[in-house]
Short mmCIF file of C-alpha atoms in Angstrom, two decimals:
data_model
loop_
_atom_site.label_atom_id
_atom_site.label_comp_id
_atom_site.label_asym_id
_atom_site.label_seq_id
_atom_site.Cartn_x
_atom_site.Cartn_y
_atom_site.Cartn_z
CA MET L 70 30.16 70.65 18.36
CA LYS L 71 28.52 69.63 15.08
CA MET L 72 26.32 67.08 16.90
CA GLN L 73 25.32 69.65 19.48
CA CYS L 74 24.26 72.10 16.75
CA SER L 75 22.21 69.38 15.11
CA ARG L 76 20.37 68.67 18.34
CA GLN L 77 19.65 72.35 18.87
CA CYS L 78 18.25 72.66 15.36
CA MET L 79 16.01 69.65 15.87
CA TYR L 80 14.77 71.05 19.18
CA VAL L 81 13.83 74.31 17.45
CA ILE L 82 11.82 72.34 14.88
CA VAL L 83 9.93 70.55 17.65
CA ARG L 84 9.20 73.74 19.58
CA LEU L 85 7.93 75.58 16.50
CA TYR L 86 5.75 72.64 15.55
CA ILE L 87 4.31 72.13 19.03
CA GLN L 88 3.69 75.87 19.40
CA ALA L 89 1.55 75.83 16.26
CA GLY L 90 -0.73 73.29 17.89
CA GLU L 91 -0.80 75.04 21.25
CA ASP L 92 -2.25 78.21 19.72
CA ASP L 93 -5.68 76.60 19.58
CA ALA L 94 -5.20 74.63 22.82
CA ALA L 95 -6.43 71.54 20.98
CA CYS L 96 -3.70 69.27 22.29
CA LYS L 97 -2.21 70.81 25.40
CA THR L 98 0.26 69.22 27.76
CA GLU L 99 -2.05 66.61 29.27
CA GLN L 100 -5.13 66.41 27.02
CA CYS L 101 -6.38 66.39 23.42
CA ASP L 102 -9.77 67.82 22.44
CA ILE L 103 -12.06 66.20 19.91
CA THR L 104 -12.91 68.87 17.36
CA GLU L 105 -15.89 68.89 15.05
CA LYS L 106 -16.32 71.01 11.99
CA LYS L 107 -19.61 71.73 10.24
CA GLY L 108 -20.44 73.34 6.96
CA SER L 109 -21.65 76.45 8.76
CA GLY L 110 -18.62 76.70 11.09
CA SER L 111 -16.64 74.70 13.63
CA THR L 112 -17.05 73.73 17.26
CA SER L 113 -15.14 71.86 19.93
CA THR L 114 -16.61 69.23 22.20
CA SER L 115 -15.57 68.53 25.76
CA ASP L 116 -14.59 64.86 25.25
CA LYS L 117 -10.92 64.39 26.06
CA VAL L 118 -8.33 61.70 26.28
CA ASN L 119 -5.12 61.57 28.25
CA ASP L 120 -2.05 62.76 26.37
CA SER L 121 -0.32 59.50 27.28
CA ASP L 122 -2.92 57.73 25.12
CA CYS L 123 -1.92 59.76 22.06
CA GLU L 124 1.27 57.89 21.25
CA ASN L 125 2.38 58.02 17.62
CA THR L 126 2.93 55.10 15.33
CA ASP L 127 6.37 54.96 13.71
CA ASP L 128 6.88 55.75 10.04
CA ARG L 129 6.06 52.57 8.09
CA ASN L 130 8.70 53.22 5.43
CA THR L 131 11.40 53.38 8.08
CA ARG L 132 10.14 50.17 9.66
CA GLU L 133 10.14 48.44 6.29
CA LYS L 134 13.72 49.51 5.60
CA CYS L 135 14.84 48.37 9.04
CA LYS L 136 13.25 44.97 8.50
CA ASN L 137 14.86 44.56 5.10
CA LEU L 138 18.27 45.49 6.44
CA SER L 139 17.83 43.40 9.62
CA ILE L 140 18.42 46.44 11.75
CA SER L 141 17.25 46.12 15.34
CA SER L 142 16.23 49.29 17.10
CA ASP L 143 14.35 50.33 20.20
CA GLN L 144 10.93 51.43 18.92
CA ASP L 145 9.70 52.43 22.33
CA HIS L 146 6.13 53.67 22.70
CA HIS L 147 6.35 56.20 25.47
CA SER L 148 4.02 58.80 26.89
CA HIS L 149 4.39 62.45 25.98
CA LYS L 150 4.38 64.85 28.88
CA SER L 151 5.23 68.52 28.90
CA PRO L 152 6.67 69.89 25.62
CA ASN L 153 8.97 72.13 27.66
CA ARG L 154 11.80 69.61 27.57
CA LYS L 155 15.44 69.54 26.65
CA PHE L 156 16.63 67.20 23.93
CA THR L 157 18.45 64.06 25.05
CA ASN L 158 20.15 61.22 23.25
CA GLY L 159 18.57 58.36 25.19
CA PRO L 160 16.40 55.75 23.48
CA THR L 161 13.57 56.12 25.98
CA ASP L 162 11.71 59.06 27.46
CA THR L 163 12.60 59.53 31.13
CA GLY L 164 10.52 62.71 31.37
CA GLU L 165 13.68 64.81 31.32
CA GLY L 166 14.09 65.41 27.59
CA LEU L 167 13.13 64.87 23.97
CA THR L 168 14.32 61.62 22.43
CA MET L 169 15.27 60.52 18.95
CA GLY L 170 11.88 58.79 18.85
CA ASP L 171 10.18 62.13 19.43
CA MET L 172 12.17 63.66 16.60
CA ASP L 173 11.37 60.82 14.21
CA ARG L 174 7.68 61.35 14.86
CA VAL L 175 7.95 65.08 14.19
CA TYR L 176 9.78 64.42 10.91
CA THR L 177 7.16 61.88 9.88
CA THR L 178 4.35 64.32 10.64
CA LEU L 179 5.97 67.14 8.67
CA ARG L 180 6.41 64.81 5.69
CA GLN L 181 2.84 63.63 6.06
CA TYR L 182 1.85 67.21 5.18
CA VAL L 183 3.33 66.57 1.73
CA ARG L 184 1.27 63.39 1.32
CA ASP L 185 -2.01 64.90 2.53
CA TRP L 186 -1.96 68.63 1.98
CA ALA L 187 0.55 69.61 -0.74
CA ALA L 188 0.28 69.66 -4.52
CA GLU L 189 3.43 67.51 -4.54
CA GLY L 190 1.46 64.72 -2.85
CA ALA L 191 -1.35 64.63 -5.43
CA GLY L 192 0.09 61.58 -7.18
CA GLU L 193 0.36 59.68 -3.92
CA ARG L 194 -3.19 60.59 -2.92
CA GLU L 195 -4.38 59.42 -6.31
CA LYS L 196 -2.95 55.97 -5.57
CA CYS L 197 -3.91 55.73 -1.89
CA TYR L 198 -7.19 57.63 -1.60
CA ARG L 199 -8.78 57.77 -5.04
CA PRO L 200 -9.81 54.07 -5.21
CA ILE L 201 -11.54 54.42 -1.82
CA ILE L 202 -13.30 57.66 -2.76
CA ASP L 203 -14.45 56.26 -6.11
CA ALA L 204 -15.80 53.11 -4.41
CA VAL L 205 -17.84 55.24 -1.99
CA LYS L 206 -19.17 57.53 -4.72
CA SER L 207 -20.25 54.63 -6.92
CA ARG L 208 -22.17 52.98 -4.07
CA TYR L 209 -23.45 56.12 -2.35
CA PRO L 210 -23.91 58.75 -5.08
CA ASP L 211 -25.97 60.93 -2.74
CA GLY L 212 -23.79 61.85 0.21
CA LYS L 213 -26.63 63.12 2.38
CA LEU L 214 -27.21 61.03 5.50
CA VAL L 215 -24.22 58.79 4.73
CA GLU L 216 -21.96 58.38 7.76
CA ILE L 217 -18.29 57.63 7.06
CA LEU L 218 -15.53 56.78 9.53
CA VAL L 219 -11.86 57.09 8.54
CA PRO L 220 -9.74 55.29 11.17
CA GLY L 221 -6.04 56.08 11.22
CA ALA L 222 -6.91 59.43 9.65
CA GLY L 223 -3.47 60.98 10.14
CA LEU L 224 -3.63 64.64 9.15
CA GLY L 225 -7.23 64.25 8.05
CA ARG L 226 -7.13 64.62 4.25
CA LEU L 227 -9.23 61.57 3.33
CA ALA L 228 -11.84 62.45 5.96
CA PHE L 229 -11.85 66.05 4.71
CA ASP L 230 -12.25 64.95 1.09
CA PHE L 231 -15.35 62.96 2.01
CA ALA L 232 -16.78 65.95 3.89
CA SER L 233 -16.06 68.26 0.95
CA LEU L 234 -18.13 65.88 -1.22
CA GLY L 235 -21.08 66.21 1.17
CA TYR L 236 -20.66 63.04 3.23
CA ASN L 237 -20.83 63.18 7.03
CA SER L 238 -17.27 62.25 7.87
CA GLU L 239 -15.41 61.44 11.07
CA GLY L 240 -11.68 60.79 11.31
CA ASN L 241 -10.07 58.89 14.16
CA GLU L 242 -6.42 59.25 15.10
CA PHE L 243 -4.24 57.96 17.93
CA SER L 244 -1.05 60.00 17.45
CA MET L 245 -0.67 63.22 19.40
CA TYR L 246 1.62 64.54 16.66
CA MET L 247 -0.90 63.88 13.90
CA LEU L 248 -3.74 65.35 15.99
CA ILE L 249 -1.81 68.59 16.52
CA GLY L 250 -1.00 68.71 12.81
CA ALA L 251 -4.58 68.00 11.75
CA ASN L 252 -5.95 70.63 14.10
CA TYR L 253 -3.50 73.18 12.70
CA ILE L 254 -4.34 72.55 9.06
CA LEU L 255 -8.10 72.12 9.49
CA ASN L 256 -8.85 74.85 12.04
CA LYS L 257 -6.12 77.48 11.58
CA MET L 258 -5.88 77.86 7.80
CA THR L 259 -8.06 80.44 6.04
CA GLY L 260 -6.93 79.66 2.50
CA PRO L 261 -4.53 77.61 0.35
CA GLY L 262 -0.73 77.87 0.57
CA MET L 263 -0.55 79.69 3.88
CA VAL L 264 2.33 77.64 5.33
CA HIS L 265 5.73 77.00 3.78
CA LEU L 266 7.52 73.81 4.86
CA TYR L 267 10.92 72.30 4.10
CA PRO L 268 10.15 68.65 4.96
CA TRP L 269 13.32 67.13 3.51
CA ALA L 270 15.80 69.59 5.05
CA THR L 271 17.08 67.01 7.57
CA THR L 272 17.56 64.29 4.93
CA SER L 273 21.26 64.13 4.13
CA THR L 274 21.26 60.95 2.01
CA ASN L 275 20.06 59.96 -1.47
CA ASN L 276 19.85 63.54 -2.74
CA LEU L 277 20.53 64.22 -6.42
CA LYS L 278 20.94 67.97 -5.95
CA HIS L 279 21.61 70.31 -3.05
CA MET L 280 18.41 72.21 -3.85
CA ASP L 281 16.31 69.06 -3.55
CA ARG L 282 17.03 68.96 0.16
CA ILE L 283 15.73 72.49 0.73
CA ALA L 284 12.78 72.32 -1.65
CA ARG L 285 9.82 74.30 -0.33
CA VAL L 286 6.35 72.82 -0.02
CA ASN L 287 3.27 75.03 0.39
CA VAL L 288 0.30 73.75 2.38
CA PRO L 289 -2.61 73.35 2.24
CA ASP L 290 -3.29 72.91 -1.47
CA VAL L 291 -7.03 73.51 -0.93
CA ASP L 292 -9.20 75.80 1.16
CA THR L 293 -9.97 73.73 4.26
CA THR L 294 -12.77 76.09 5.29
CA LYS L 295 -14.98 75.07 2.37
CA ILE L 296 -17.33 72.30 3.53
CA PRO L 297 -20.91 72.04 2.25
CA GLN L 298 -23.40 73.56 4.67
CA GLY L 299 -25.05 71.00 6.92
CA THR L 300 -22.24 68.47 6.50
CA ARG L 301 -20.76 67.08 9.72
CA PHE L 302 -17.00 66.69 9.84
CA GLY L 303 -14.92 65.91 12.93
CA MET L 304 -11.82 64.21 14.31
CA SER L 305 -11.89 61.92 17.35
CA ALA L 306 -8.76 61.36 19.43
CA GLY L 307 -7.86 58.00 20.90
CA ASP L 308 -7.19 54.33 20.26
CA PHE L 309 -9.59 52.93 17.66
CA LEU L 310 -10.67 49.94 19.78
CA GLU L 311 -11.17 52.04 22.92
CA VAL L 312 -13.13 54.78 21.16
CA TYR L 313 -15.41 52.56 19.07
CA GLY L 314 -15.30 49.18 20.83
CA LYS L 315 -18.71 49.60 22.49
CA GLN L 316 -20.51 51.30 19.62
CA LYS L 317 -22.88 49.45 17.29
CA ASN L 318 -24.54 50.04 13.91
CA ARG L 319 -23.32 53.61 13.57
CA PHE L 320 -21.54 54.00 10.21
CA ASP L 321 -22.48 53.31 6.60
CA VAL L 322 -18.82 53.12 5.56
CA VAL L 323 -15.49 52.53 7.27
CA ALA L 324 -12.88 53.87 4.84
CA SER L 325 -9.44 52.51 5.65
CA SER L 326 -6.14 53.52 4.02
CA PHE L 327 -2.95 51.90 5.37
CA PHE L 328 -4.73 51.20 8.64
CA LEU L 329 -5.59 47.53 9.19
CA ASP L 330 -1.97 46.47 9.68
CA THR L 331 -1.46 48.96 12.53
CA ALA L 332 -3.32 46.56 14.84
CA HIS L 333 -1.83 44.38 17.55
CA ASN L 334 -4.51 41.91 16.52
CA ILE L 335 -6.11 42.50 13.12
CA VAL L 336 -9.00 40.22 14.09
CA GLU L 337 -10.07 42.71 16.79
CA TYR L 338 -10.03 45.52 14.23
CA LEU L 339 -12.20 43.55 11.80
CA GLN L 340 -14.65 42.50 14.52
CA THR L 341 -15.00 46.10 15.75
CA ILE L 342 -15.46 47.44 12.22
CA TYR L 343 -18.20 44.86 11.58
CA GLN L 344 -19.88 45.84 14.84
CA ILE L 345 -19.92 49.59 14.15
CA LEU L 346 -21.17 49.23 10.59
CA LYS L 347 -24.88 49.54 10.00
CA PRO L 348 -26.55 46.51 8.37
CA GLY L 349 -25.70 46.84 4.70
CA GLY L 350 -22.65 48.99 5.53
CA ARG L 351 -19.24 48.49 3.97
CA LEU L 352 -15.57 48.32 4.86
CA ILE L 353 -13.57 49.86 2.00
CA SER L 354 -9.85 49.35 2.52
CA LEU L 355 -6.52 49.79 0.77
CA GLY L 356 -3.11 48.90 2.18
CA PRO L 357 -0.38 46.30 2.72
CA LEU L 358 0.17 43.91 5.62
CA LEU L 359 3.36 45.36 7.11
CA PHE L 360 2.05 44.89 10.67
CA HIS L 361 3.27 47.74 12.81
CA TYR L 362 4.26 45.77 15.90
CA ALA L 363 6.05 42.93 14.11
CA GLY L 364 9.46 42.24 15.62
CA MET L 365 8.80 44.13 18.84
CA SER L 366 9.56 41.73 21.68
CA ASP L 367 7.57 43.74 24.23
CA GLN L 368 4.42 44.00 22.09
CA ILE L 369 1.69 41.55 21.10
CA SER L 370 1.59 41.19 17.33
CA ILE L 371 -0.45 38.79 15.23
CA GLU L 372 0.88 38.63 11.67
CA ILE L 373 -1.09 36.63 9.11
CA PRO L 374 -1.15 36.46 5.30
CA TRP L 375 -3.92 37.90 3.18
CA GLU L 376 -5.57 34.52 2.60
CA ASP L 377 -6.16 34.22 6.35
CA VAL L 378 -7.53 37.76 6.51
CA GLU L 379 -10.06 36.84 3.82
CA GLU L 380 -11.12 33.70 5.67
CA ILE L 381 -11.48 35.55 8.98
CA MET L 382 -13.58 38.27 7.39
CA GLU L 383 -15.91 35.65 5.95
CA LYS L 384 -16.30 33.97 9.36
CA ILE L 385 -17.03 37.33 11.00
CA GLY L 386 -19.84 37.81 8.51
CA PHE L 387 -18.46 40.07 5.77
CA VAL L 388 -19.39 39.43 2.15
CA MET L 389 -16.63 40.39 -0.29
CA GLU L 390 -17.90 42.65 -3.08
CA GLU L 391 -14.60 43.64 -4.65
CA ASN L 392 -11.04 42.41 -4.23
CA LYS L 393 -8.08 43.43 -6.34
CA ASP L 394 -4.37 44.22 -6.23
CA ILE L 395 -2.99 47.74 -6.67
CA SER L 396 0.74 47.84 -7.33
CA ASP L 397 3.46 50.46 -6.81
CA VAL L 398 1.65 52.39 -4.08
CA PRO L 399 3.91 54.99 -2.40
CA TYR L 400 3.81 56.15 1.21
CA ILE L 401 5.22 59.58 2.21
CA GLN L 402 7.57 59.72 -0.75
CA ASN L 403 10.12 62.34 -1.69
CA THR L 404 9.73 62.08 -5.45
CA LYS L 405 13.21 63.50 -5.99
CA SER L 406 14.98 61.04 -3.68
CA MET L 407 17.22 58.25 -4.94
CA LEU L 408 15.53 55.88 -2.48
CA ARG L 409 11.78 55.28 -2.53
CA VAL L 410 9.58 52.51 -1.12
CA PHE L 411 6.47 51.18 -2.87
CA TYR L 412 3.86 48.66 -1.77
CA ASP L 413 1.75 46.12 -3.61
CA CYS L 414 -1.53 46.68 -1.80
CA LYS L 415 -4.82 44.92 -1.44
CA PHE L 416 -7.92 46.93 -2.22
CA PHE L 417 -11.25 45.48 -1.23
CA VAL L 418 -14.87 46.28 -0.48
CA ALA L 419 -16.60 44.03 2.07
CA GLN L 420 -20.26 44.38 3.09
CA LYS L 421 -22.03 43.64 6.32
CA PRO L 422 -25.23 41.95 5.15
CA ALA L 423 -28.46 43.88 5.45
CA LEU L 424 -31.09 42.62 7.84
#
């Protein structure tokens, strides 16, 4: 009976979360809209992608723990059909019910709100986003006419921060869950602290106090309606390579945080980034090399060390401007938990030579 109650509670969480996204019809049963926000208001475009293309990436902290503990699990990447489903225990989605994989993705998205849109995540954003923002500001002090792409944008905070500074900013995200969450926070909020979340309520381990588990988090921590007039800000839905693979010389900056290692083939990512950068444009990146698909027998995954990444970038044509290590970088951390994961990340700025 206890297990049945747990499943019912998790199903309620999913339904409430999905309903929030359905209010704006941004990511309905079969399709996701690309939304664009401007300083003078917001609009929606008609470009759409199939819902089955909006599969979520698994939480990287969980994957890291599983690797360290040599735990094998089915990390199935399945399509997401109608949200009107009953919860099931199976490892794969048969179209008849929600799976544990669905639930994991919902939990990850809720906790991503802490990282991106809560005061409690300010320290994490300072480690993950601040070096990228500072690198852009130092090289492009005047944001006007500067086009920035943030691939793997998640819930959209880094892309929003660039837009709030006056840069034309576009986020790209593949996960249906993140797209629903980003739409909710960017298009539904009219001021700070409008939503109260309890992101750690389902975490039963590594708690110091009972109250830590039910700690409330208020989001967003800023007013998401305040974007300088004339600034373009939008989110595109879809796989990075499919959305941008045929574009050329479009962006001044590709700002990447914990993104490059989500590729099946990191070389394809780097080649595409080089292609979409304008001459003189820059890739500014921070993250580890966890490699999302490592260990998945049914997925292609190329895993190489940093020294090979550097060599490949040079052969593609990039010129390294800055390259340094940043230690103890957190990712979706509960600061009160007894178990936390930190990364020693590479931060670099690489330029596509001007003509």
